[in-house]
Short mmCIF file of C-alpha atoms and ligand atoms in Angstrom, two decimals:
data_model
loop_
_atom_site.label_atom_id
_atom_site.label_comp_id
_atom_site.label_asym_id
_atom_site.label_seq_id
_atom_site.Cartn_x
_atom_site.Cartn_y
_atom_site.Cartn_z
CA MET W 1 0.00 0.00 0.00
CA THR W 2 1.38 3.39 -0.99
CA ILE W 3 0.65 6.44 1.09
CA ALA W 4 -0.28 9.40 -1.08
CA LEU W 5 -0.61 11.94 1.70
CA SER W 6 0.64 11.85 5.23
CA ILE W 7 -0.24 14.46 7.81
CA ASN W 8 1.53 14.36 11.12
CA GLY W 9 0.68 16.38 14.23
CA LEU W 10 -0.85 19.25 12.27
CA SER W 11 -2.12 22.19 14.28
CA LYS W 12 -3.35 25.61 13.22
CA LYS W 13 -4.00 28.66 15.32
CA TYR W 14 -5.54 31.57 13.44
CA LYS W 15 -5.35 33.69 16.56
CA PRO W 16 -3.41 32.93 19.76
CA ASP W 17 -6.59 31.87 21.47
CA PHE W 18 -8.24 30.10 18.56
CA GLN W 19 -7.16 26.64 17.59
CA ALA W 20 -8.72 25.69 14.25
CA LEU W 21 -6.84 22.36 14.04
CA SER W 22 -5.35 20.37 16.91
CA LYS W 23 -2.73 17.69 16.32
CA VAL W 24 -4.33 16.18 13.27
CA SER W 25 -2.63 13.05 11.96
CA LEU W 26 -3.94 11.26 8.93
CA GLU W 27 -2.71 8.98 6.19
CA ILE W 28 -4.43 8.80 2.83
CA LYS W 29 -3.79 5.77 0.67
CA GLN W 30 -3.06 6.05 -3.00
CA GLY W 31 -6.14 5.50 -5.14
CA GLU W 32 -8.76 5.74 -2.42
CA ILE W 33 -11.70 8.09 -2.03
CA PHE W 34 -11.48 9.57 1.42
CA ALA W 35 -14.34 11.65 2.78
CA LEU W 36 -13.67 14.16 5.51
CA LEU W 37 -16.98 14.68 7.20
CA GLY W 38 -17.67 17.41 9.71
CA PRO W 39 -20.05 20.21 10.64
CA ASN W 40 -19.57 23.88 9.69
CA GLY W 41 -16.41 25.31 11.17
CA ALA W 42 -14.90 21.91 11.98
CA GLY W 43 -11.65 22.75 10.16
CA LYS W 44 -12.09 20.93 6.85
CA THR W 45 -11.20 23.84 4.58
CA THR W 46 -8.34 24.83 6.88
CA LEU W 47 -6.88 21.34 6.61
CA ILE W 48 -7.13 21.30 2.83
CA SER W 49 -5.81 24.84 2.51
CA ILE W 50 -2.72 23.91 4.51
CA VAL W 51 -2.03 20.84 2.38
CA CYS W 52 -2.41 22.99 -0.74
CA GLY W 53 -0.07 25.66 0.59
CA ILE W 54 -2.70 28.41 0.85
CA VAL W 55 -2.59 28.59 4.64
CA ASN W 56 0.53 28.13 6.78
CA PRO W 57 0.44 25.49 9.49
CA SER W 58 1.36 26.42 13.07
CA GLU W 59 2.82 23.02 13.70
CA GLY W 60 3.17 19.64 12.03
CA GLU W 61 4.51 17.90 8.98
CA ILE W 62 2.80 17.08 5.67
CA ARG W 63 4.18 14.91 2.91
CA VAL W 64 2.64 14.48 -0.53
CA ASN W 65 3.98 11.36 -2.23
CA ASN W 66 6.89 11.72 0.15
CA CYS W 67 7.61 15.39 -0.68
CA ASP W 68 7.51 17.76 2.27
CA ILE W 69 5.01 20.48 1.38
CA GLN W 70 7.12 23.20 2.96
CA LYS W 71 10.67 22.13 2.04
CA ASP W 72 9.73 20.87 -1.40
CA TYR W 73 6.75 23.09 -2.08
CA ARG W 74 6.71 23.22 -5.88
CA LYS W 75 7.11 19.51 -6.36
CA ALA W 76 4.48 18.72 -3.74
CA ARG W 77 2.03 21.28 -5.09
CA GLN W 78 2.33 20.00 -8.66
CA GLN W 79 0.90 16.70 -7.58
CA ILE W 80 -2.22 18.23 -6.08
CA GLY W 81 -5.38 19.53 -7.67
CA LEU W 82 -7.79 21.59 -5.62
CA VAL W 83 -11.45 22.26 -6.28
CA PRO W 84 -12.10 25.02 -3.77
CA GLN W 85 -15.27 25.53 -1.77
CA GLU W 86 -15.75 29.07 -3.10
CA LEU W 87 -15.90 29.93 -6.79
CA SER W 88 -12.56 31.38 -7.79
CA LEU W 89 -12.60 32.06 -11.50
CA SER W 90 -11.86 35.00 -13.66
CA MET W 91 -15.26 35.92 -15.09
CA PHE W 92 -13.97 37.47 -18.34
CA GLU W 93 -11.76 34.56 -19.36
CA SER W 94 -12.95 31.78 -21.62
CA VAL W 95 -13.20 28.22 -20.39
CA TRP W 96 -10.31 27.17 -22.61
CA ALA W 97 -8.04 30.00 -21.49
CA THR W 98 -8.82 29.23 -17.85
CA VAL W 99 -7.73 25.61 -18.02
CA ASN W 100 -4.84 26.23 -20.38
CA PHE W 101 -3.43 29.00 -18.21
CA SER W 102 -3.82 26.91 -15.08
CA ARG W 103 -1.87 24.05 -16.66
CA GLY W 104 0.90 26.47 -17.59
CA MET W 105 1.03 27.78 -14.02
CA TYR W 106 2.17 24.37 -12.88
CA GLY W 107 4.93 24.32 -15.45
CA LYS W 108 3.36 21.57 -17.51
CA PRO W 109 3.92 21.69 -21.28
CA ARG W 110 0.92 22.57 -23.42
CA ASP W 111 -1.23 19.55 -24.21
CA ASP W 112 -4.33 20.47 -26.18
CA LYS W 113 -5.39 16.86 -26.57
CA TYR W 114 -5.43 16.27 -22.82
CA LEU W 115 -7.39 19.46 -22.17
CA GLU W 116 -9.86 18.67 -24.93
CA ASP W 117 -10.50 15.21 -23.45
CA LEU W 118 -10.89 16.73 -20.02
CA LEU W 119 -13.42 19.32 -21.18
CA ARG W 120 -15.33 16.69 -23.14
CA LYS W 121 -15.48 14.44 -20.11
CA LEU W 122 -16.91 17.32 -18.08
CA SER W 123 -19.41 18.22 -20.85
CA LEU W 124 -17.74 21.58 -21.25
CA TRP W 125 -16.29 21.20 -24.73
CA GLU W 126 -19.20 23.02 -26.39
CA LYS W 127 -18.58 25.88 -23.99
CA LYS W 128 -14.84 26.09 -24.44
CA ASP W 129 -14.98 29.57 -25.98
CA SER W 130 -17.62 30.94 -23.63
CA ARG W 131 -16.67 33.41 -20.98
CA ILE W 132 -17.00 32.09 -17.45
CA MET W 133 -19.64 34.68 -16.64
CA ALA W 134 -21.88 33.26 -19.35
CA LEU W 135 -21.99 29.84 -17.70
CA SER W 136 -24.55 28.45 -15.29
CA GLY W 137 -23.56 27.77 -11.68
CA GLY W 138 -23.21 24.04 -12.30
CA MET W 139 -21.02 24.66 -15.34
CA LYS W 140 -18.80 26.98 -13.31
CA ARG W 141 -18.36 24.19 -10.77
CA ARG W 142 -17.31 21.86 -13.56
CA VAL W 143 -14.82 24.44 -14.80
CA LEU W 144 -13.32 24.47 -11.31
CA ILE W 145 -12.88 20.71 -11.57
CA ALA W 146 -11.34 21.02 -15.04
CA LYS W 147 -8.99 23.68 -13.70
CA ALA W 148 -7.98 21.48 -10.79
CA LEU W 149 -7.24 18.61 -13.17
CA SER W 150 -5.54 20.69 -15.86
CA HIS W 151 -2.04 19.74 -14.70
CA GLN W 152 -2.81 16.01 -14.28
CA PRO W 153 -2.42 15.81 -10.50
CA ASP W 154 -2.25 12.49 -8.62
CA ILE W 155 -4.27 13.77 -5.71
CA LEU W 156 -7.49 15.70 -6.04
CA PHE W 157 -9.07 17.66 -3.21
CA LEU W 158 -12.70 18.57 -3.55
CA ASP W 159 -13.91 20.96 -0.88
CA GLU W 160 -17.67 20.43 -0.67
CA PRO W 161 -17.99 19.59 -4.35
CA THR W 162 -21.73 19.33 -4.42
CA ALA W 163 -22.83 22.17 -2.15
CA GLY W 164 -25.61 24.02 -3.94
CA VAL W 165 -25.59 21.60 -6.86
CA ASP W 166 -28.81 20.05 -8.18
CA VAL W 167 -29.53 16.33 -7.86
CA GLU W 168 -28.66 15.51 -11.43
CA LEU W 169 -25.31 17.27 -11.44
CA ARG W 170 -24.55 15.75 -8.07
CA GLN W 171 -24.99 12.27 -9.51
CA GLU W 172 -22.85 13.25 -12.50
CA MET W 173 -20.11 14.55 -10.23
CA TRP W 174 -20.15 11.40 -8.14
CA ALA W 175 -19.83 9.30 -11.27
CA MET W 176 -16.99 11.47 -12.47
CA ILE W 177 -15.15 11.26 -9.17
CA ARG W 178 -15.42 7.48 -9.25
CA GLU W 179 -14.08 7.46 -12.79
CA LEU W 180 -11.13 9.54 -11.70
CA ARG W 181 -10.42 7.18 -8.86
CA ASP W 182 -10.52 4.31 -11.32
CA THR W 183 -7.76 5.99 -13.32
CA GLY W 184 -5.59 5.98 -10.19
CA VAL W 185 -6.26 9.47 -8.82
CA THR W 186 -6.50 9.71 -5.04
CA VAL W 187 -9.56 11.71 -4.05
CA ILE W 188 -10.13 13.55 -0.81
CA LEU W 189 -13.44 15.25 -0.48
CA THR W 190 -15.01 17.20 2.31
CA THR W 191 -18.68 17.23 2.86
CA HIS W 192 -21.30 17.69 5.47
CA TYR W 193 -23.70 15.63 3.46
CA ILE W 194 -23.59 12.28 5.16
CA ASP W 195 -25.20 10.53 2.23
CA GLU W 196 -22.39 11.79 0.04
CA ALA W 197 -19.75 10.21 2.29
CA GLU W 198 -21.83 7.07 2.55
CA GLU W 199 -22.26 6.90 -1.21
CA MET W 200 -18.75 7.79 -2.31
CA ALA W 201 -16.08 7.04 0.21
CA ASP W 202 -13.85 4.05 0.74
CA ARG W 203 -12.85 5.52 4.08
CA ILE W 204 -14.36 8.22 6.21
CA GLY W 205 -12.75 10.58 8.67
CA ILE W 206 -14.92 12.57 11.01
CA ILE W 207 -13.60 15.94 12.13
CA ASN W 208 -15.13 18.11 14.80
CA LYS W 209 -13.79 21.28 16.40
CA GLY W 210 -10.40 20.84 14.75
CA LYS W 211 -9.87 17.30 15.91
CA ILE W 212 -10.14 14.04 14.03
CA VAL W 213 -12.70 12.14 16.02
CA LEU W 214 -12.52 8.94 14.05
CA VAL W 215 -11.13 7.40 10.85
CA ASN W 216 -12.33 4.11 9.49
CA GLU W 217 -13.26 2.09 6.46
CA LYS W 218 -16.81 3.06 5.60
CA GLN W 219 -18.15 -0.47 5.82
CA ALA W 220 -16.36 -1.18 9.09
CA LEU W 221 -17.48 2.11 10.53
CA MET W 222 -21.09 1.42 9.81
CA LYS W 223 -20.80 -2.08 11.16
CA LYS W 224 -18.85 -1.24 14.27
CA LEU W 225 -20.76 1.76 15.43
CA GLY W 226 -24.10 1.08 13.92
CA SER W 227 -26.61 -0.10 16.41
CA LYS W 228 -29.12 -2.55 15.13
CA GLN W 229 -32.74 -2.90 15.91
CA LEU W 230 -34.83 -6.01 16.03
CA SER W 231 -38.54 -5.35 15.54
CA LEU W 232 -41.15 -7.90 16.49
CA GLU W 233 -44.72 -7.64 15.24
CA LEU W 234 -46.72 -9.18 18.06
CA SER W 235 -49.63 -11.52 17.41
CA THR W 236 -51.55 -9.95 20.25
CA ALA W 237 -50.99 -6.51 21.71
CA ILE W 238 -49.52 -6.36 25.21
CA PRO W 239 -50.30 -3.55 27.67
CA SER W 240 -46.71 -3.08 28.90
CA ILE W 241 -43.25 -4.60 28.84
CA PRO W 242 -43.10 -7.40 31.43
CA SER W 243 -40.73 -6.58 34.30
CA SER W 244 -38.81 -9.81 33.70
CA LEU W 245 -37.59 -8.29 30.43
CA ALA W 246 -36.39 -5.05 32.01
CA ASN W 247 -32.74 -5.87 31.31
CA TYR W 248 -33.19 -5.58 27.56
CA LYS W 249 -33.40 -2.23 25.75
CA LEU W 250 -36.99 -2.71 24.69
CA GLU W 251 -39.61 -0.31 23.50
CA LEU W 252 -43.29 -0.94 23.01
CA LEU W 253 -44.86 0.80 20.03
CA ASP W 254 -48.04 0.84 17.92
CA ASP W 255 -50.44 0.49 20.88
CA GLY W 256 -48.59 -2.56 22.13
CA HIS W 257 -48.44 -4.33 18.77
CA LYS W 258 -44.76 -3.83 18.15
CA LEU W 259 -41.75 -4.53 20.33
CA THR W 260 -38.32 -3.22 19.35
CA TYR W 261 -35.00 -4.31 20.79
CA THR W 262 -31.93 -2.13 20.19
CA PHE W 263 -28.53 -3.77 20.41
CA ASN W 264 -24.98 -3.15 19.37
CA SER W 265 -24.29 -5.20 16.29
CA GLN W 266 -21.01 -6.54 17.71
CA ASP W 267 -21.39 -6.97 21.44
CA GLU W 268 -24.81 -8.18 22.21
CA HIS W 269 -25.76 -10.30 19.29
CA ASN W 270 -25.94 -13.42 21.40
CA GLN W 271 -28.65 -11.92 23.60
CA ILE W 272 -31.26 -12.36 20.91
CA PRO W 273 -31.86 -16.09 21.50
CA ALA W 274 -32.19 -15.37 25.24
CA LEU W 275 -34.66 -12.58 24.55
CA LEU W 276 -36.75 -14.77 22.26
CA LYS W 277 -36.76 -17.50 24.89
CA SER W 278 -37.90 -15.06 27.57
CA LEU W 279 -40.69 -13.86 25.31
CA GLU W 280 -41.82 -17.42 24.81
CA GLU W 281 -41.82 -18.00 28.55
CA GLN W 282 -44.00 -14.95 28.96
CA GLY W 283 -46.40 -16.29 26.33
CA ILE W 284 -45.70 -13.35 24.01
CA GLU W 285 -45.99 -14.51 20.43
CA PHE W 286 -44.94 -12.65 17.32
CA LYS W 287 -45.95 -13.07 13.71
CA ASP W 288 -43.03 -11.30 12.07
CA LEU W 289 -39.57 -10.02 12.89
CA HIS W 290 -36.95 -7.99 11.09
CA THR W 291 -33.71 -6.17 11.85
CA SER W 292 -32.50 -2.79 10.68
CA GLN W 293 -29.13 -1.12 10.94
CA SER W 294 -28.62 2.52 11.82
CA SER W 295 -27.22 4.76 9.10
CA LEU W 296 -24.04 6.76 9.04
CA GLU W 297 -26.20 9.74 9.87
CA ASP W 298 -27.09 8.28 13.25
CA ILE W 299 -23.41 7.59 13.88
CA PHE W 300 -22.42 11.10 12.89
CA VAL W 301 -25.05 12.74 15.05
CA SER W 302 -24.06 10.62 18.02
CA LEU W 303 -20.40 11.64 17.59
CA VAL W 304 -20.74 15.36 16.94
CA GLY W 305 -24.28 15.96 18.12
CA GLY W 306 -24.73 18.86 20.52
CA ALA W 307 -21.25 20.09 19.63
CA LYS W 308 -22.33 23.51 18.45
N1 ATP O 1 -8.57 33.17 7.88
C1 ATP O 1 -9.12 32.89 9.04
N2 ATP O 1 -8.94 33.67 10.12
C2 ATP O 1 -9.50 33.37 11.32
N3 ATP O 1 -10.28 32.28 11.54
C3 ATP O 1 -10.51 31.48 10.50
C4 ATP O 1 -9.96 31.74 9.20
N4 ATP O 1 -10.36 30.73 8.37
C5 ATP O 1 -11.14 29.91 9.10
N5 ATP O 1 -11.23 30.34 10.38
C6 ATP O 1 -11.96 29.68 11.47
O1 ATP O 1 -11.46 28.36 11.63
C7 ATP O 1 -12.54 27.45 11.89
C8 ATP O 1 -12.53 26.35 10.85
O2 ATP O 1 -12.91 26.92 9.60
P1 ATP O 1 -12.96 26.06 8.27
O3 ATP O 1 -13.28 26.98 7.15
O4 ATP O 1 -11.73 25.26 8.18
O5 ATP O 1 -14.21 25.10 8.59
P2 ATP O 1 -14.96 24.07 7.63
O6 ATP O 1 -14.94 22.76 8.35
O7 ATP O 1 -14.41 24.11 6.27
O8 ATP O 1 -16.45 24.63 7.66
P3 ATP O 1 -17.58 24.67 6.50
O9 ATP O 1 -18.24 23.32 6.55
O10 ATP O 1 -18.49 25.72 6.96
O11 ATP O 1 -16.92 24.97 5.20
C9 ATP O 1 -13.81 28.28 11.90
O12 ATP O 1 -14.15 28.57 13.22
C10 ATP O 1 -13.43 29.53 11.13
O13 ATP O 1 -14.16 30.64 11.58
MG1 MG O 2 -15.16 24.59 4.45
#
C-alpha cells in the first residue's frame, strides 16, 4: 500500500486563542476516495488549505507522495489539484483560457489533446470559448474541476464539491469522481452531506472542532458503530413490557403491537436467543420479525451531536 498523503501532528492557530486544528494526523492511501466529514467550522477547509499551501500550518509535517510540502513546495504542489469551496474564477476569461493557463502555471507543457478530453469528459467542450460569466452555476463548478485537473495531479481535493448543486449534477459529479479514482487518482473530499460520504467514500474521517474524532473504512465504521434494531410484530398486543424483560433495551410501540429491541451489532448479538426464549416463557408470540441497521447519519449525530 502506498501512502499518497501523510499528515503528522498538524495544528493551526488563526489567533493565539483560537485553535482551528489540533494535532491532526492522517494517512491517505493512493487510489482511495477519502471523505472528511464534519459540521460547519470543523476545520475541513483549513486542513485542505494547509495541504495545498494556501494557509501556513502552526505546527506539524505534511508529505505528498513523500515530498515535504514546505521544504519541497513546488514539487508537492504540482501533484495536487484543488477544487475550492468558493468559486474562484476570472469571469472574463474563456473556459479554454482558464484551463490552459492553469496548466501552464504548474509548469506543464501545453497539451491540447489532454485538455480537450478533459473538457469533453466534463461536458464543457461546447462551452470552451464561452466566458465564465456566461456559464450556469453548475457549469462553473465543472470548470473548477477542469482547472484542478488541468495539470494532471495524482491527488485531487474537492472541498464540498456538491454544495448548492442540483440532484442531477450531483450524480454526475459522483460518477466522475469514481471514474477519476478508477484511473488511479487519489480523491479527498469534504462534505457535510452524510449521504455523500456514505455513497462515495472508501474511508471516512470525522472531524469536529479541529480534531479528528474517528477514521475508518466506511463499511467497518457502519458495522462497528451502527446499532441494530430487532422489531417484532406481536400476534396480540400487550399492555406493557413485562418486568422480567427489564434488562433488555426494549420499547413498546403501535399500541402494544410492536416490540423493538436495540442492540450493538457486535457486542450483544448473542442476547437475541435469550430474549426470544424469555418472550416465549411470557407467552408473548410474534408473527413477524426484522432487523434494521442505523445509518451513518445516526453515527455522525451521536459523535458530533450537541457540539455547536
Ligand atoms: N482566515 C481565518 N482567520 C481566522 N479564523 C478562520 C480563518 N479561516 C477559518 N477560520 C476559522 O477556523 C474554523 C474552521 O474553519 P474552516 O473553514 O476550516 O471550517 P470548515 O470545516 O471548512 O467549515 P464549512 O463546513 O463551513 O466549510 C472556523 O471557526 C473559522 O471561523
Ligand atoms: Mg469549508
